[in-house]
GROMACS .gro file of C-alpha atoms in nm:
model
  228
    1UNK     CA    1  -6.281  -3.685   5.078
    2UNK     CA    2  -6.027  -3.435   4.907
    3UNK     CA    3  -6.106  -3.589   4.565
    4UNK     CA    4  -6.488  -3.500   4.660
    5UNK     CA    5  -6.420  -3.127   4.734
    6UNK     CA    6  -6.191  -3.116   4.434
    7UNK     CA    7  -6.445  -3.259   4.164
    8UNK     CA    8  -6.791  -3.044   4.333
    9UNK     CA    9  -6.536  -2.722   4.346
   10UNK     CA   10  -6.478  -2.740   4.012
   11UNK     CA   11  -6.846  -2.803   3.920
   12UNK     CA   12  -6.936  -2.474   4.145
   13UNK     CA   13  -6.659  -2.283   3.929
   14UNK     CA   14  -6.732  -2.433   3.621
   15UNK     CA   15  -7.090  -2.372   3.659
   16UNK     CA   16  -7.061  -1.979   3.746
   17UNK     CA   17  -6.776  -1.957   3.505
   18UNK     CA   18  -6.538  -1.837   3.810
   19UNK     CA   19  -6.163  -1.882   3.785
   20UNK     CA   20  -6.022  -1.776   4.098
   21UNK     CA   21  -6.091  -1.743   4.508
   22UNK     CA   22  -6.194  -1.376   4.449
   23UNK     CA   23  -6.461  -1.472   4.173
   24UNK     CA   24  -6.636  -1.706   4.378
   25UNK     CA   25  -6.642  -1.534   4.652
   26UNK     CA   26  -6.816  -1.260   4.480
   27UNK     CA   27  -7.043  -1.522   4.352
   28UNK     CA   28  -7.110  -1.704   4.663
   29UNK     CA   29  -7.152  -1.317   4.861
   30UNK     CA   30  -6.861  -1.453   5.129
   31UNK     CA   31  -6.544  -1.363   5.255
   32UNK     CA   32  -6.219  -1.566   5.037
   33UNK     CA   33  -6.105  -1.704   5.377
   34UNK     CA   34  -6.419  -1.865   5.356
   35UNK     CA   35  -6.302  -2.045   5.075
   36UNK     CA   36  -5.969  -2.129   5.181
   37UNK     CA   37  -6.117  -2.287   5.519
   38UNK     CA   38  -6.337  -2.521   5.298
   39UNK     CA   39  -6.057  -2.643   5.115
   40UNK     CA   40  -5.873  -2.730   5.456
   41UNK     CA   41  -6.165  -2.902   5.587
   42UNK     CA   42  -6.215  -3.024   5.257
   43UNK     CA   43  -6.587  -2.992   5.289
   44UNK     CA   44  -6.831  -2.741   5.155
   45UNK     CA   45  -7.076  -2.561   5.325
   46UNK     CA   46  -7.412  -2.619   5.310
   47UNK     CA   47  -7.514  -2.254   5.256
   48UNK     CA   48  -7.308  -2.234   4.902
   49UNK     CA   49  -7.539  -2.510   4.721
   50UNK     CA   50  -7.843  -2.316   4.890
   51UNK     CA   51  -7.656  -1.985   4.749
   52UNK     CA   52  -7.642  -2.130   4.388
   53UNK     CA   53  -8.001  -2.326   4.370
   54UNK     CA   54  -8.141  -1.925   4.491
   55UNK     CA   55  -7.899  -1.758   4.251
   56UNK     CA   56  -7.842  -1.966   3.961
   57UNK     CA   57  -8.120  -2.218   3.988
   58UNK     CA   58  -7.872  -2.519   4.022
   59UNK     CA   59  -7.878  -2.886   4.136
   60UNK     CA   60  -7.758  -2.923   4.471
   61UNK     CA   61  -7.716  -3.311   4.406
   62UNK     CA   62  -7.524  -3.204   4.082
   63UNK     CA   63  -7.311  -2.942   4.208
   64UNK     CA   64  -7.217  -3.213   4.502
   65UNK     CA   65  -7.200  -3.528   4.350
   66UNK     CA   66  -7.242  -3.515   3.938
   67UNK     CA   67  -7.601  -3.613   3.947
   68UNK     CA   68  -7.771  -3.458   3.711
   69UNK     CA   69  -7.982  -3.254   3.598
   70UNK     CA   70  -7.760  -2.964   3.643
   71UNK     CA   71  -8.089  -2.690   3.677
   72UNK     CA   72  -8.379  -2.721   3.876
   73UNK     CA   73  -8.526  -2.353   3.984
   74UNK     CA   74  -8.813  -2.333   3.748
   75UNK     CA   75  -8.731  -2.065   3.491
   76UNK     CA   76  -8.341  -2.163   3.452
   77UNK     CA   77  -8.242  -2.335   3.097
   78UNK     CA   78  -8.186  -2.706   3.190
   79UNK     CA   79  -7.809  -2.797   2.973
   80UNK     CA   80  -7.643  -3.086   3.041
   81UNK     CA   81  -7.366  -3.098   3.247
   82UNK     CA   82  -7.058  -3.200   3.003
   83UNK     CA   83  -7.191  -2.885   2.787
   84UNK     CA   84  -7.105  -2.674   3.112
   85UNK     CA   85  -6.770  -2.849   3.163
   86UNK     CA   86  -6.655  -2.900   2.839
   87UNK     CA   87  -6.486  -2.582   2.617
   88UNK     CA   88  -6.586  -2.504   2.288
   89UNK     CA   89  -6.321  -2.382   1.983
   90UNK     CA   90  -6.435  -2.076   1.851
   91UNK     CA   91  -6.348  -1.917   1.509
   92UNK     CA   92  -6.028  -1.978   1.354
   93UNK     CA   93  -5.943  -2.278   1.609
   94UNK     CA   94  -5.906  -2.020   1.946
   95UNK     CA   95  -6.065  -2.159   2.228
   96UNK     CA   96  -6.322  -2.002   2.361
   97UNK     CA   97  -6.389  -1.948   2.761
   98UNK     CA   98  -6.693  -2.148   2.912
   99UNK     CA   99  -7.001  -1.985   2.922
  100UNK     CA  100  -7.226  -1.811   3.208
  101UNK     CA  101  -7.603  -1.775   3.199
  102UNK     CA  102  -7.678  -1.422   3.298
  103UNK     CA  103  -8.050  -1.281   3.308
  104UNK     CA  104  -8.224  -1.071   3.054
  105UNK     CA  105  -8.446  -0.772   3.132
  106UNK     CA  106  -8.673  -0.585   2.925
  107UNK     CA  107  -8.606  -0.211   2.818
  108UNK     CA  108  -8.968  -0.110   2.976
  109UNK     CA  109  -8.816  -0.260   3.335
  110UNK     CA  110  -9.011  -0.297   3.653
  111UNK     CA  111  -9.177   0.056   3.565
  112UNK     CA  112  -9.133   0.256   3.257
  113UNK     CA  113  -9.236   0.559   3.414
  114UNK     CA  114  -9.063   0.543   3.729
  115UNK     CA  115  -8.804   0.842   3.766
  116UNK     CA  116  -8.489   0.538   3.808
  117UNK     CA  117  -8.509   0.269   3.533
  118UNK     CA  118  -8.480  -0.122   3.732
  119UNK     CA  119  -8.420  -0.442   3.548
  120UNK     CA  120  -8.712  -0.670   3.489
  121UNK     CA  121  -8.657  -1.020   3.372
  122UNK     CA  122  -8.773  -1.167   3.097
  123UNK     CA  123  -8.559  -1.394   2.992
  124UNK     CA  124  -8.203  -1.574   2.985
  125UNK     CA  125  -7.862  -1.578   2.782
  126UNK     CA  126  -7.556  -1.801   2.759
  127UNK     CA  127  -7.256  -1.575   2.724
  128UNK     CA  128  -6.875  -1.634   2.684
  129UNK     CA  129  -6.733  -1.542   3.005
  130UNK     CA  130  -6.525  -1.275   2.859
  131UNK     CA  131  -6.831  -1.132   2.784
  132UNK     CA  132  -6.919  -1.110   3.162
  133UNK     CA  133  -6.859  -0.856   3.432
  134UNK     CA  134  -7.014  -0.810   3.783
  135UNK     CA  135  -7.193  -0.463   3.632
  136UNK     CA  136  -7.286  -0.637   3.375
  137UNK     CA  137  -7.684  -0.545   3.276
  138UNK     CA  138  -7.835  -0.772   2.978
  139UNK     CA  139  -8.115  -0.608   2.767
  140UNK     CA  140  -8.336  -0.716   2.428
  141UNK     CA  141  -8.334  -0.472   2.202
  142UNK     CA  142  -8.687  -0.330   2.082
  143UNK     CA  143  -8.749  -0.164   1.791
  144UNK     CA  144  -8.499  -0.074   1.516
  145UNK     CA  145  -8.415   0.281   1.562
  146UNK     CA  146  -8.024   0.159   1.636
  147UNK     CA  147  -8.002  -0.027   1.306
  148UNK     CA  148  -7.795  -0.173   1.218
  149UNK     CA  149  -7.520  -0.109   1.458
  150UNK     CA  150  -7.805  -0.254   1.706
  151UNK     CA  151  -8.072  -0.469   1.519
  152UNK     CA  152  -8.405  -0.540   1.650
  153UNK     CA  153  -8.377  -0.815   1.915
  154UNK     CA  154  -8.074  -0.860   1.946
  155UNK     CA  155  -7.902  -0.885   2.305
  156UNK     CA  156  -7.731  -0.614   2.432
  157UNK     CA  157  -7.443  -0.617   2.695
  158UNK     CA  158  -7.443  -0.268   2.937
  159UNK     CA  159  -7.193  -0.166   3.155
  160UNK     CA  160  -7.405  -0.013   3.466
  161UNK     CA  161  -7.037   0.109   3.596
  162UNK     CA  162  -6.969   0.341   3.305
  163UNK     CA  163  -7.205   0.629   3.294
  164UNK     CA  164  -6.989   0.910   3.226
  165UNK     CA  165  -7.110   0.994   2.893
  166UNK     CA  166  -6.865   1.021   2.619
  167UNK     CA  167  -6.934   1.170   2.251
  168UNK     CA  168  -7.024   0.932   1.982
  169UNK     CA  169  -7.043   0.630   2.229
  170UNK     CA  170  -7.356   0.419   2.257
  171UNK     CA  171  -7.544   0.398   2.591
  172UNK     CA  172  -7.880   0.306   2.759
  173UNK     CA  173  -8.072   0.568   2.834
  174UNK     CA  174  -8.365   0.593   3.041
  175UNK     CA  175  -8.640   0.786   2.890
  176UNK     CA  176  -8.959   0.801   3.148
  177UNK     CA  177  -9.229   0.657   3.051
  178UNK     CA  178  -9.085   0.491   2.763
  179UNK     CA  179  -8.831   0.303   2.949
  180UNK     CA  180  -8.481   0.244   2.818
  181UNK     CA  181  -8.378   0.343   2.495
  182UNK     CA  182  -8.054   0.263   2.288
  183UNK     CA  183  -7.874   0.576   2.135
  184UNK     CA  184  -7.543   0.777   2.027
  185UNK     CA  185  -7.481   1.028   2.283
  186UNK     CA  186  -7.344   1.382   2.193
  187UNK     CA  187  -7.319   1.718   2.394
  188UNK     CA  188  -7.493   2.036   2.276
  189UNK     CA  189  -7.315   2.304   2.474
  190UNK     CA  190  -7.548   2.568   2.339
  191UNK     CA  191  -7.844   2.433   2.468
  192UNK     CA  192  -7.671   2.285   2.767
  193UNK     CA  193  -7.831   1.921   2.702
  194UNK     CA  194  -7.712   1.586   2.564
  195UNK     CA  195  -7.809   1.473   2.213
  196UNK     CA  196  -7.966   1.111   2.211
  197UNK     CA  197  -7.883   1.015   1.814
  198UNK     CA  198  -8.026   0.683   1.675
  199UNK     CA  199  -7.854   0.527   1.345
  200UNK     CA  200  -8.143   0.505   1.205
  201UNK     CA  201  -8.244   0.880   1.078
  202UNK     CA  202  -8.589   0.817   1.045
  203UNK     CA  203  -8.675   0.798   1.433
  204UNK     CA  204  -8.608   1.148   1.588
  205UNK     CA  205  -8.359   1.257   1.839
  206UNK     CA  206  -8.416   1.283   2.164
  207UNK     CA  207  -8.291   1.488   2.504
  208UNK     CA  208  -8.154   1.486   2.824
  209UNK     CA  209  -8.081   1.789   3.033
  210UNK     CA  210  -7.717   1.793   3.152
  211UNK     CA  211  -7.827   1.894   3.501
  212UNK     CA  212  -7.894   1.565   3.650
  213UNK     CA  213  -7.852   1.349   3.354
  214UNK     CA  214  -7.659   1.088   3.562
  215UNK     CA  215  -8.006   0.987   3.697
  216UNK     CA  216  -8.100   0.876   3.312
  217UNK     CA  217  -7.775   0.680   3.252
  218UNK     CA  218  -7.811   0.331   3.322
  219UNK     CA  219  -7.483   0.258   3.129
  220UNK     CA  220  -7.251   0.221   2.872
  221UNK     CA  221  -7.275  -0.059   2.550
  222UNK     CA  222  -7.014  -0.260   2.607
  223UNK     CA  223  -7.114  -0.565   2.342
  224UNK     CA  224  -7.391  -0.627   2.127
  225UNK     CA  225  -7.517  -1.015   1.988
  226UNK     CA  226  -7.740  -1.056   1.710
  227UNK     CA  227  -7.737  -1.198   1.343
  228UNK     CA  228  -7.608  -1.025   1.061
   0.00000   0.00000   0.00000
């Protein structure tokens, strides 16, 4: 029975790219005891393949017992299951950590023109785990006004934890009624607003009061992936 536990654990971790107790407990929304109870029973509860079919569309019968195929919520990318466990070498023969598929939301969101920007799905990306982190929002980029620093679709990675703005840094920004937009940020103490720059000097600038601007930060640009 041990073996069992042992072998579906390290599906569940493999599968949501966690390493340690305090990972998947974060994952699974549960206390770590939790965890460490399971593994003296040796038996998993019920309620964590529920958890991960809601949360990350995937196979119950997989995540127990290897039977494929490893996705079945509708909408989730169906991979098979020795792409999830195996590891991949990366450039210049490093080994690169096993992937996680995160959600992608458009820049318009639920409502463009509500006064606090929410994520809207539209989509799904495979990321290297380094690339993850739990405030971690995913966003296709529209338009080319952040070329080429940020090139029309590509994927961008935002840190919803980092909205202290700092000069020169990229961040989203939402802009209501034209939902978020990708820019440079720089302070204009004369006019007692924040610049919004794009690389591209043919689109305009645009501006946020200081006065409440954390209400149009939804965060920093932490990565960008796209083709060069």
């Amino acid at each position: 029975m041990s073996k069992w536990f042992d072998e579906s654990l390290e599906r569940i971790k493999k599968a949501t790219g966690t390493r340690t107790q305090v990972q998947l407990a974060e994952i699974l929304n549960i206390r770590q005891s939790s965890i460490s109870d399971a593994k003296r029973r040796s038996s998993i509860p019920a309620e964590w393949f529920i958890k991960l079919y809601r949360t990350h569309g995937l196979n119950p019968e997989w995540l127990s017992d290897g039977i494929e195929p490893v996705y079945l919520k509708p909408g989730k990318g169906k991979i098979a299951a020795d792409q999830i466990l195996s590891e991949t070498t990366a450039q210049y023969g490093q080994v690169q950590s096993r992937g996680r598929i995160v959600p992608v939301s458009s820049m318009a969101g639920e409502d463009a023109g509500a006064e606090v920007w929410k994520p809207q799905q539209v989509s799904e990306l495979s990321i290297p785990e380094t690339y993850y982190r739990s405030s971690l929002v995913v966003l296709k980029a529209e338009g080319s006004s952040m070329e080429p620093s940020v090139r029309r679709d590509a994927f961008v990675g935002i840190d919803d934890s980092q909205k202290r703005l700092m000069a020169g840094d990229i961040y989203a920004i939402h802009v209501p009624y034209q939902g978020v937009v990708i820019r440079r940020v720089f302070f204009d103490p004369e006019n007692s607003r924040f610049i919004l720059r794009p690389d591209d000097s043919q689109h305009p600038e645009q501006y946020i009061p200081v006065e409440n601007h954390e209400k149009h930060v939804v965060g920093r640009v932490v990565w960008v992936m796209q083709e060069l």
